PDB file of C-alpha atoms in Angstrom:
ATOM      1  CA  ASP A   1     221.878  96.770  26.587  1.00 95.00           C
ATOM      2  CA  ILE A   2     218.189  97.364  28.809  1.00 97.00           C
ATOM      3  CA  GLN A   3     219.058  95.087  31.972  1.00 98.00           C
ATOM      4  CA  MET A   4     215.527  92.954  33.660  1.00 98.00           C
ATOM      5  CA  THR A   5     215.595  92.411  37.065  1.00 98.00           C
ATOM      6  CA  GLN A   6     212.926  89.546  38.433  1.00 98.00           C
ATOM      7  CA  SER A   7     211.999  88.855  41.582  1.00 96.00           C
ATOM      8  CA  PRO A   8     211.972  86.396  43.500  1.00 97.00           C
ATOM      9  CA  ALA A   9     214.417  84.343  42.317  1.00 97.00           C
ATOM     10  CA  SER A  10     212.672  81.891  44.487  1.00 97.00           C
ATOM     11  CA  LEU A  11     209.041  81.080  45.138  1.00 96.00           C
ATOM     12  CA  SER A  12     206.789  78.255  47.635  1.00 97.00           C
ATOM     13  CA  ALA A  13     203.077  78.014  47.327  1.00 96.00           C
ATOM     14  CA  SER A  14     200.522  75.985  47.971  1.00 96.00           C
ATOM     15  CA  LEU A  15     197.830  74.445  45.745  1.00 97.00           C
ATOM     16  CA  GLY A  16     195.433  77.499  45.093  1.00 97.00           C
ATOM     17  CA  GLU A  17     197.148  80.456  45.785  1.00 97.00           C
ATOM     18  CA  THR A  18     197.611  84.011  44.074  1.00 97.00           C
ATOM     19  CA  VAL A  19     201.252  84.085  43.238  1.00 97.00           C
ATOM     20  CA  THR A  20     203.410  87.459  41.826  1.00 98.00           C
ATOM     21  CA  ILE A  21     206.140  87.912  40.131  1.00 98.00           C
ATOM     22  CA  GLU A  22     208.392  91.401  38.866  1.00 98.00           C
ATOM     23  CA  CYS A  23     210.122  92.854  36.432  1.00 98.00           C
ATOM     24  CA  ARG A  24     211.711  95.788  36.423  1.00 98.00           C
ATOM     25  CA  ALA A  25     213.500  97.122  33.218  1.00 98.00           C
ATOM     26  CA  SER A  26     216.403  99.641  33.214  1.00 98.00           C
ATOM     27  CA  GLU A  27     214.710 102.226  31.142  1.00 98.00           C
ATOM     28  CA  ASP A  28     210.815 101.738  29.712  1.00 98.00           C
ATOM     29  CA  ILE A  29     210.213  99.575  26.718  1.00 98.00           C
ATOM     30  CA  TYR A  30     207.008 100.505  25.674  1.00 97.00           C
ATOM     31  CA  ASN A  31     204.786  97.199  27.288  1.00 97.00           C
ATOM     32  CA  GLY A  32     206.838  94.963  25.137  1.00 97.00           C
ATOM     33  CA  LEU A  33     207.122  92.429  27.631  1.00 98.00           C
ATOM     34  CA  ALA A  34     206.725  89.067  27.536  1.00 98.00           C
ATOM     35  CA  TRP A  35     206.285  85.762  30.655  1.00 98.00           C
ATOM     36  CA  TYR A  36     207.198  82.755  29.665  1.00 98.00           C
ATOM     37  CA  GLN A  37     206.814  79.403  31.410  1.00 98.00           C
ATOM     38  CA  GLN A  38     209.728  76.610  31.224  1.00 97.00           C
ATOM     39  CA  LYS A  39     208.993  73.316  33.179  1.00 96.00           C
ATOM     40  CA  PRO A  40     211.906  71.038  35.124  1.00 91.00           C
ATOM     41  CA  GLY A  41     213.835  69.657  31.001  1.00 91.00           C
ATOM     42  CA  LYS A  42     211.182  71.453  28.577  1.00 95.00           C
ATOM     43  CA  SER A  43     211.723  74.493  26.601  1.00 97.00           C
ATOM     44  CA  PRO A  44     210.109  77.677  27.768  1.00 97.00           C
ATOM     45  CA  GLN A  45     206.527  78.427  26.233  1.00 97.00           C
ATOM     46  CA  LEU A  46     205.432  81.719  25.175  1.00 97.00           C
ATOM     47  CA  LEU A  47     201.966  83.038  28.264  1.00 98.00           C
ATOM     48  CA  ILE A  48     202.291  86.816  28.398  1.00 98.00           C
ATOM     49  CA  TYR A  49     202.784  89.268  25.484  1.00 97.00           C
ATOM     50  CA  ASN A  50     202.373  92.961  24.883  1.00 97.00           C
ATOM     51  CA  ALA A  51     202.841  93.430  29.403  1.00 98.00           C
ATOM     52  CA  ASN A  52     199.036  92.069  29.314  1.00 98.00           C
ATOM     53  CA  SER A  53     198.203  89.361  25.925  1.00 97.00           C
ATOM     54  CA  LEU A  54     197.522  85.728  26.737  1.00 97.00           C
ATOM     55  CA  HIS A  55     198.952  84.164  24.126  1.00 96.00           C
ATOM     56  CA  THR A  56     197.143  80.884  22.227  1.00 94.00           C
ATOM     57  CA  GLY A  57     195.911  78.522  24.609  1.00 95.00           C
ATOM     58  CA  VAL A  58     197.548  78.834  27.762  1.00 97.00           C
ATOM     59  CA  PRO A  59     195.126  78.947  30.798  1.00 97.00           C
ATOM     60  CA  SER A  60     193.397  82.253  32.227  1.00 97.00           C
ATOM     61  CA  ARG A  61     194.789  82.149  35.701  1.00 97.00           C
ATOM     62  CA  PHE A  62     197.327  83.375  34.203  1.00 98.00           C
ATOM     63  CA  SER A  63     197.394  87.034  34.115  1.00 98.00           C
ATOM     64  CA  GLY A  64     199.923  90.085  33.267  1.00 98.00           C
ATOM     65  CA  SER A  65     199.921  93.803  33.815  1.00 98.00           C
ATOM     66  CA  GLY A  66     202.376  97.097  34.199  1.00 98.00           C
ATOM     67  CA  SER A  67     204.036  99.813  32.639  1.00 97.00           C
ATOM     68  CA  GLY A  68     207.206 101.821  32.106  1.00 98.00           C
ATOM     69  CA  THR A  69     209.923 100.326  34.139  1.00 98.00           C
ATOM     70  CA  GLN A  70     207.639  98.072  36.395  1.00 98.00           C
ATOM     71  CA  TYR A  71     205.788  94.388  35.019  1.00 98.00           C
ATOM     72  CA  SER A  72     204.042  91.978  36.794  1.00 98.00           C
ATOM     73  CA  LEU A  73     203.121  88.234  36.534  1.00 98.00           C
ATOM     74  CA  LYS A  74     200.438  86.680  38.447  1.00 98.00           C
ATOM     75  CA  ILE A  75     198.535  83.349  38.413  1.00 98.00           C
ATOM     76  CA  ASN A  76     195.455  82.488  40.458  1.00 97.00           C
ATOM     77  CA  SER A  77     194.288  79.855  41.774  1.00 96.00           C
ATOM     78  CA  LEU A  78     197.736  78.075  41.879  1.00 97.00           C
ATOM     79  CA  GLN A  79     197.910  74.426  39.809  1.00 97.00           C
ATOM     80  CA  SER A  80     200.796  71.425  40.592  1.00 96.00           C
ATOM     81  CA  GLU A  81     200.854  72.080  36.882  1.00 96.00           C
ATOM     82  CA  ASP A  82     202.295  75.637  37.130  1.00 97.00           C
ATOM     83  CA  VAL A  83     205.755  74.566  39.225  1.00 97.00           C
ATOM     84  CA  ALA A  84     207.814  76.035  36.648  1.00 97.00           C
ATOM     85  CA  SER A  85     210.594  79.184  35.940  1.00 97.00           C
ATOM     86  CA  TYR A  86     209.001  82.441  34.923  1.00 98.00           C
ATOM     87  CA  PHE A  87     210.982  84.140  32.832  1.00 98.00           C
ATOM     88  CA  CYS A  88     210.387  87.464  31.916  1.00 98.00           C
ATOM     89  CA  GLN A  89     212.104  89.041  28.293  1.00 98.00           C
ATOM     90  CA  GLN A  90     212.025  92.520  27.001  1.00 98.00           C
ATOM     91  CA  TYR A  91     211.841  92.962  23.480  1.00 96.00           C
ATOM     92  CA  TYR A  92     211.214  96.543  22.688  1.00 96.00           C
ATOM     93  CA  ASP A  93     214.750  96.569  22.048  1.00 93.00           C
ATOM     94  CA  TYR A  94     218.312  94.947  20.412  1.00 89.00           C
ATOM     95  CA  PRO A  95     219.922  92.665  22.094  1.00 93.00           C
ATOM     96  CA  ASP A  96     216.365  91.319  23.610  1.00 95.00           C
ATOM     97  CA  THR A  97     216.845  90.336  26.860  1.00 97.00           C
ATOM     98  CA  PHE A  98     215.401  87.771  29.717  1.00 97.00           C
ATOM     99  CA  GLY A  99     215.383  88.449  33.384  1.00 97.00           C
ATOM    100  CA  ALA A 100     217.698  85.559  35.871  1.00 96.00           C
ATOM    101  CA  GLY A 101     213.738  83.923  36.120  1.00 96.00           C
ATOM    102  CA  THR A 102     212.059  82.970  39.276  1.00 97.00           C
ATOM    103  CA  LYS A 103     212.036  79.129  39.403  1.00 97.00           C
ATOM    104  CA  LEU A 104     208.178  78.501  41.950  1.00 97.00           C
ATOM    105  CA  GLU A 105     208.106  75.437  44.002  1.00 97.00           C
ATOM    106  CA  LEU A 106     204.779  74.046  45.643  1.00 95.00           C
ATOM    107  CA  LYS A 107     204.464  74.201  49.608  1.00 92.00           C
TER     108      LYS A 107
ATOM    109  CA  GLU B   1     200.396  72.183  14.436  1.00 95.00           C
ATOM    110  CA  VAL B   2     204.107  74.517  14.534  1.00 96.00           C
ATOM    111  CA  GLN B   3     207.083  72.805  14.989  1.00 97.00           C
ATOM    112  CA  LEU B   4     210.625  72.949  15.074  1.00 98.00           C
ATOM    113  CA  VAL B   5     213.180  70.569  15.281  1.00 98.00           C
ATOM    114  CA  GLU B   6     216.989  71.261  16.458  1.00 97.00           C
ATOM    115  CA  SER B   7     219.716  68.624  15.187  1.00 97.00           C
ATOM    116  CA  GLY B   8     223.544  69.227  15.255  1.00 96.00           C
ATOM    117  CA  GLY B   9     224.737  69.444  18.082  1.00 93.00           C
ATOM    118  CA  GLY B  10     226.657  66.883  20.556  1.00 97.00           C
ATOM    119  CA  LEU B  11     230.416  67.223  22.404  1.00 97.00           C
ATOM    120  CA  VAL B  12     233.462  69.498  20.256  1.00 97.00           C
ATOM    121  CA  GLN B  13     236.508  71.359  21.026  1.00 97.00           C
ATOM    122  CA  PRO B  14     237.982  74.457  22.611  1.00 97.00           C
ATOM    123  CA  GLY B  15     238.529  76.110  18.385  1.00 97.00           C
ATOM    124  CA  ARG B  16     236.654  73.465  16.596  1.00 98.00           C
ATOM    125  CA  SER B  17     233.273  74.405  14.789  1.00 98.00           C
ATOM    126  CA  MET B  18     229.325  73.356  14.609  1.00 98.00           C
ATOM    127  CA  LYS B  19     226.731  73.699  12.551  1.00 98.00           C
ATOM    128  CA  LEU B  20     223.356  73.359  14.196  1.00 98.00           C
ATOM    129  CA  SER B  21     219.399  72.972  11.717  1.00 98.00           C
ATOM    130  CA  CYS B  22     216.183  73.804  12.964  1.00 98.00           C
ATOM    131  CA  ALA B  23     213.444  72.317  10.869  1.00 98.00           C
ATOM    132  CA  ALA B  24     210.643  74.078  10.928  1.00 98.00           C
ATOM    133  CA  SER B  25     206.470  72.920   9.923  1.00 98.00           C
ATOM    134  CA  GLY B  26     203.297  73.606  10.068  1.00 97.00           C
ATOM    135  CA  PHE B  27     203.150  78.031   9.336  1.00 97.00           C
ATOM    136  CA  THR B  28     204.560  79.619   6.265  1.00 97.00           C
ATOM    137  CA  PHE B  29     208.832  79.604   7.044  1.00 97.00           C
ATOM    138  CA  ASN B  30     209.805  82.820   4.733  1.00 95.00           C
ATOM    139  CA  ASN B  31     206.662  84.783   6.422  1.00 95.00           C
ATOM    140  CA  TYR B  32     208.968  84.836   9.587  1.00 96.00           C
ATOM    141  CA  ASP B  33     212.409  86.724  11.834  1.00 96.00           C
ATOM    142  CA  MET B  34     213.750  83.249  13.738  1.00 97.00           C
ATOM    143  CA  ALA B  35     216.114  83.437  15.995  1.00 97.00           C
ATOM    144  CA  TRP B  36     218.839  80.698  18.036  1.00 98.00           C
ATOM    145  CA  VAL B  37     218.431  81.358  22.343  1.00 98.00           C
ATOM    146  CA  CYS B  38     221.083  79.623  24.294  1.00 98.00           C
ATOM    147  CA  GLN B  39     220.415  78.216  28.093  1.00 97.00           C
ATOM    148  CA  ALA B  40     223.934  77.512  30.017  1.00 94.00           C
ATOM    149  CA  PRO B  41     222.928  74.154  32.456  1.00 90.00           C
ATOM    150  CA  LYS B  42     221.279  75.713  35.336  1.00 86.00           C
ATOM    151  CA  LYS B  43     221.249  79.436  34.297  1.00 88.00           C
ATOM    152  CA  GLY B  44     219.095  81.901  32.586  1.00 91.00           C
ATOM    153  CA  LEU B  45     217.930  82.630  28.522  1.00 95.00           C
ATOM    154  CA  GLU B  46     220.094  84.674  26.277  1.00 97.00           C
ATOM    155  CA  TRP B  47     219.095  85.542  22.710  1.00 96.00           C
ATOM    156  CA  VAL B  48     222.101  84.450  20.196  1.00 97.00           C
ATOM    157  CA  ALA B  49     221.402  85.625  16.975  1.00 97.00           C
ATOM    158  CA  THR B  50     217.852  86.588  14.374  1.00 96.00           C
ATOM    159  CA  ILE B  51     217.534  86.769  10.871  1.00 97.00           C
ATOM    160  CA  SER B  52     214.507  88.180   9.133  1.00 96.00           C
ATOM    161  CA  TYR B  53     211.917  86.498   7.561  1.00 96.00           C
ATOM    162  CA  ASP B  54     213.901  86.979   3.924  1.00 96.00           C
ATOM    163  CA  GLY B  55     217.649  86.498   5.041  1.00 96.00           C
ATOM    164  CA  SER B  56     218.800  89.894   4.433  1.00 97.00           C
ATOM    165  CA  SER B  57     219.475  91.000   7.741  1.00 96.00           C
ATOM    166  CA  THR B  58     221.429  89.521  10.470  1.00 97.00           C
ATOM    167  CA  TYR B  59     221.821  89.768  13.749  1.00 95.00           C
ATOM    168  CA  TYR B  60     224.028  88.701  17.214  1.00 96.00           C
ATOM    169  CA  ARG B  61     224.829  89.379  20.638  1.00 95.00           C
ATOM    170  CA  ASP B  62     228.463  90.394  20.738  1.00 96.00           C
ATOM    171  CA  SER B  63     229.748  86.950  22.499  1.00 95.00           C
ATOM    172  CA  VAL B  64     229.293  85.324  19.183  1.00 97.00           C
ATOM    173  CA  LYS B  65     229.946  88.608  16.512  1.00 97.00           C
ATOM    174  CA  GLY B  66     232.424  87.174  14.135  1.00 97.00           C
ATOM    175  CA  ARG B  67     232.593  83.798  15.520  1.00 98.00           C
ATOM    176  CA  PHE B  68     228.353  82.447  14.280  1.00 98.00           C
ATOM    177  CA  THR B  69     226.827  83.226  11.537  1.00 98.00           C
ATOM    178  CA  ILE B  70     222.548  82.474  11.532  1.00 98.00           C
ATOM    179  CA  SER B  71     221.351  81.787   8.069  1.00 98.00           C
ATOM    180  CA  ARG B  72     218.946  80.108   6.500  1.00 98.00           C
ATOM    181  CA  ASP B  73     216.379  78.106   3.272  1.00 98.00           C
ATOM    182  CA  ASN B  74     213.514  79.071   2.862  1.00 98.00           C
ATOM    183  CA  ALA B  75     213.276  76.256   0.035  1.00 98.00           C
ATOM    184  CA  LYS B  76     213.283  73.927   2.945  1.00 98.00           C
ATOM    185  CA  SER B  77     212.463  75.643   5.961  1.00 98.00           C
ATOM    186  CA  THR B  78     215.447  75.788   7.746  1.00 98.00           C
ATOM    187  CA  LEU B  79     217.082  77.744   9.973  1.00 98.00           C
ATOM    188  CA  TYR B  80     221.164  77.631  11.237  1.00 98.00           C
ATOM    189  CA  LEU B  81     223.206  78.514  13.911  1.00 98.00           C
ATOM    190  CA  GLN B  82     227.200  77.740  12.238  1.00 98.00           C
ATOM    191  CA  MET B  83     229.326  78.625  15.728  1.00 98.00           C
ATOM    192  CA  ASP B  84     232.702  79.023  14.641  1.00 98.00           C
ATOM    193  CA  SER B  85     236.041  79.528  17.294  1.00 98.00           C
ATOM    194  CA  LEU B  86     234.246  77.638  20.541  1.00 98.00           C
ATOM    195  CA  ARG B  87     234.593  78.647  23.546  1.00 97.00           C
ATOM    196  CA  SER B  88     234.375  76.832  26.767  1.00 96.00           C
ATOM    197  CA  GLU B  89     231.293  79.265  27.903  1.00 96.00           C
ATOM    198  CA  ASP B  90     229.250  79.045  24.801  1.00 97.00           C
ATOM    199  CA  THR B  91     228.319  75.731  26.209  1.00 97.00           C
ATOM    200  CA  ALA B  92     224.321  75.625  26.154  1.00 97.00           C
ATOM    201  CA  THR B  93     221.131  74.469  25.354  1.00 97.00           C
ATOM    202  CA  TYR B  94     220.839  76.003  22.275  1.00 98.00           C
ATOM    203  CA  TYR B  95     216.952  76.560  21.138  1.00 98.00           C
ATOM    204  CA  CYS B  96     215.441  77.463  18.177  1.00 98.00           C
ATOM    205  CA  ALA B  97     212.455  80.053  18.418  1.00 98.00           C
ATOM    206  CA  ARG B  98     210.300  82.356  16.052  1.00 97.00           C
ATOM    207  CA  GLN B  99     209.876  85.106  16.679  1.00 92.00           C
ATOM    208  CA  ARG B 100     208.213  88.988  14.564  1.00 84.00           C
ATOM    209  CA  GLN B 101     209.813  91.629  14.295  1.00 80.00           C
ATOM    210  CA  VAL B 102     209.085  94.210  17.832  1.00 85.00           C
ATOM    211  CA  ALA B 103     207.568  90.325  18.876  1.00 89.00           C
ATOM    212  CA  PRO B 104     208.504  87.672  21.586  1.00 94.00           C
ATOM    213  CA  PHE B 105     209.675  84.308  20.630  1.00 96.00           C
ATOM    214  CA  ASP B 106     206.188  82.484  20.267  1.00 95.00           C
ATOM    215  CA  TYR B 107     207.356  78.822  19.225  1.00 96.00           C
ATOM    216  CA  TRP B 108     210.038  77.156  20.424  1.00 97.00           C
ATOM    217  CA  GLY B 109     212.318  73.886  19.443  1.00 98.00           C
ATOM    218  CA  GLN B 110     212.240  71.270  21.902  1.00 97.00           C
ATOM    219  CA  GLY B 111     216.295  72.912  22.271  1.00 97.00           C
ATOM    220  CA  VAL B 112     220.120  70.954  21.474  1.00 97.00           C
ATOM    221  CA  MET B 113     222.416  70.384  24.321  1.00 97.00           C
ATOM    222  CA  VAL B 114     226.331  72.034  22.974  1.00 98.00           C
ATOM    223  CA  THR B 115     229.210  71.000  25.333  1.00 97.00           C
ATOM    224  CA  VAL B 116     232.734  72.903  24.583  1.00 97.00           C
ATOM    225  CA  SER B 117     234.720  71.225  26.312  1.00 96.00           C
ATOM    226  CA  SER B 118     238.692  68.738  25.522  1.00 94.00           C
TER     227      SER B 118
END
């Protein structure tokens, strides 16, 4: 199975700040990478797919980048509604695997 | 609007069975693969099983092979997960999710909690 290593595990940032979350795959996943946002008590919501494509309705302050084994999610101008956990997922190869998550809090 | 609504969770004893359902609406159900993804309390996400759009192919994570069965009824736009020989480590919230081949889970249900305990 492809292992997804996500960092940091937790993150504290101020309103308006730019935040970056990293995800490293144990082998090349050829941009088969998605990012999800999960608010407390809610189901995950797709933010980014194919490493850098924004899902329908997702604010443009979210962006994804990367290639090969290294990927990142950037949130520009952090808003209060961005407080959540974020997960990366590779879907290049079965079984689909997720990173352990990053919990984002406001400072 | 895409909607996925799970049902059927609850408390079950180890070794017993439980069947989850997921009613889909707002899209052409038989055009999409569907999946179950679980999340143990305070833990991360784990893919459980996927079924192809026509039900002809199914895939399972190793820990549930031989115990869980994913199925679908395209006439009713409903996805199922039959869970047998349940173990305490199966305790989790189970989400149904829509998926295309080699693609992310683009829509998720609200989730249903399954607790395996005596």
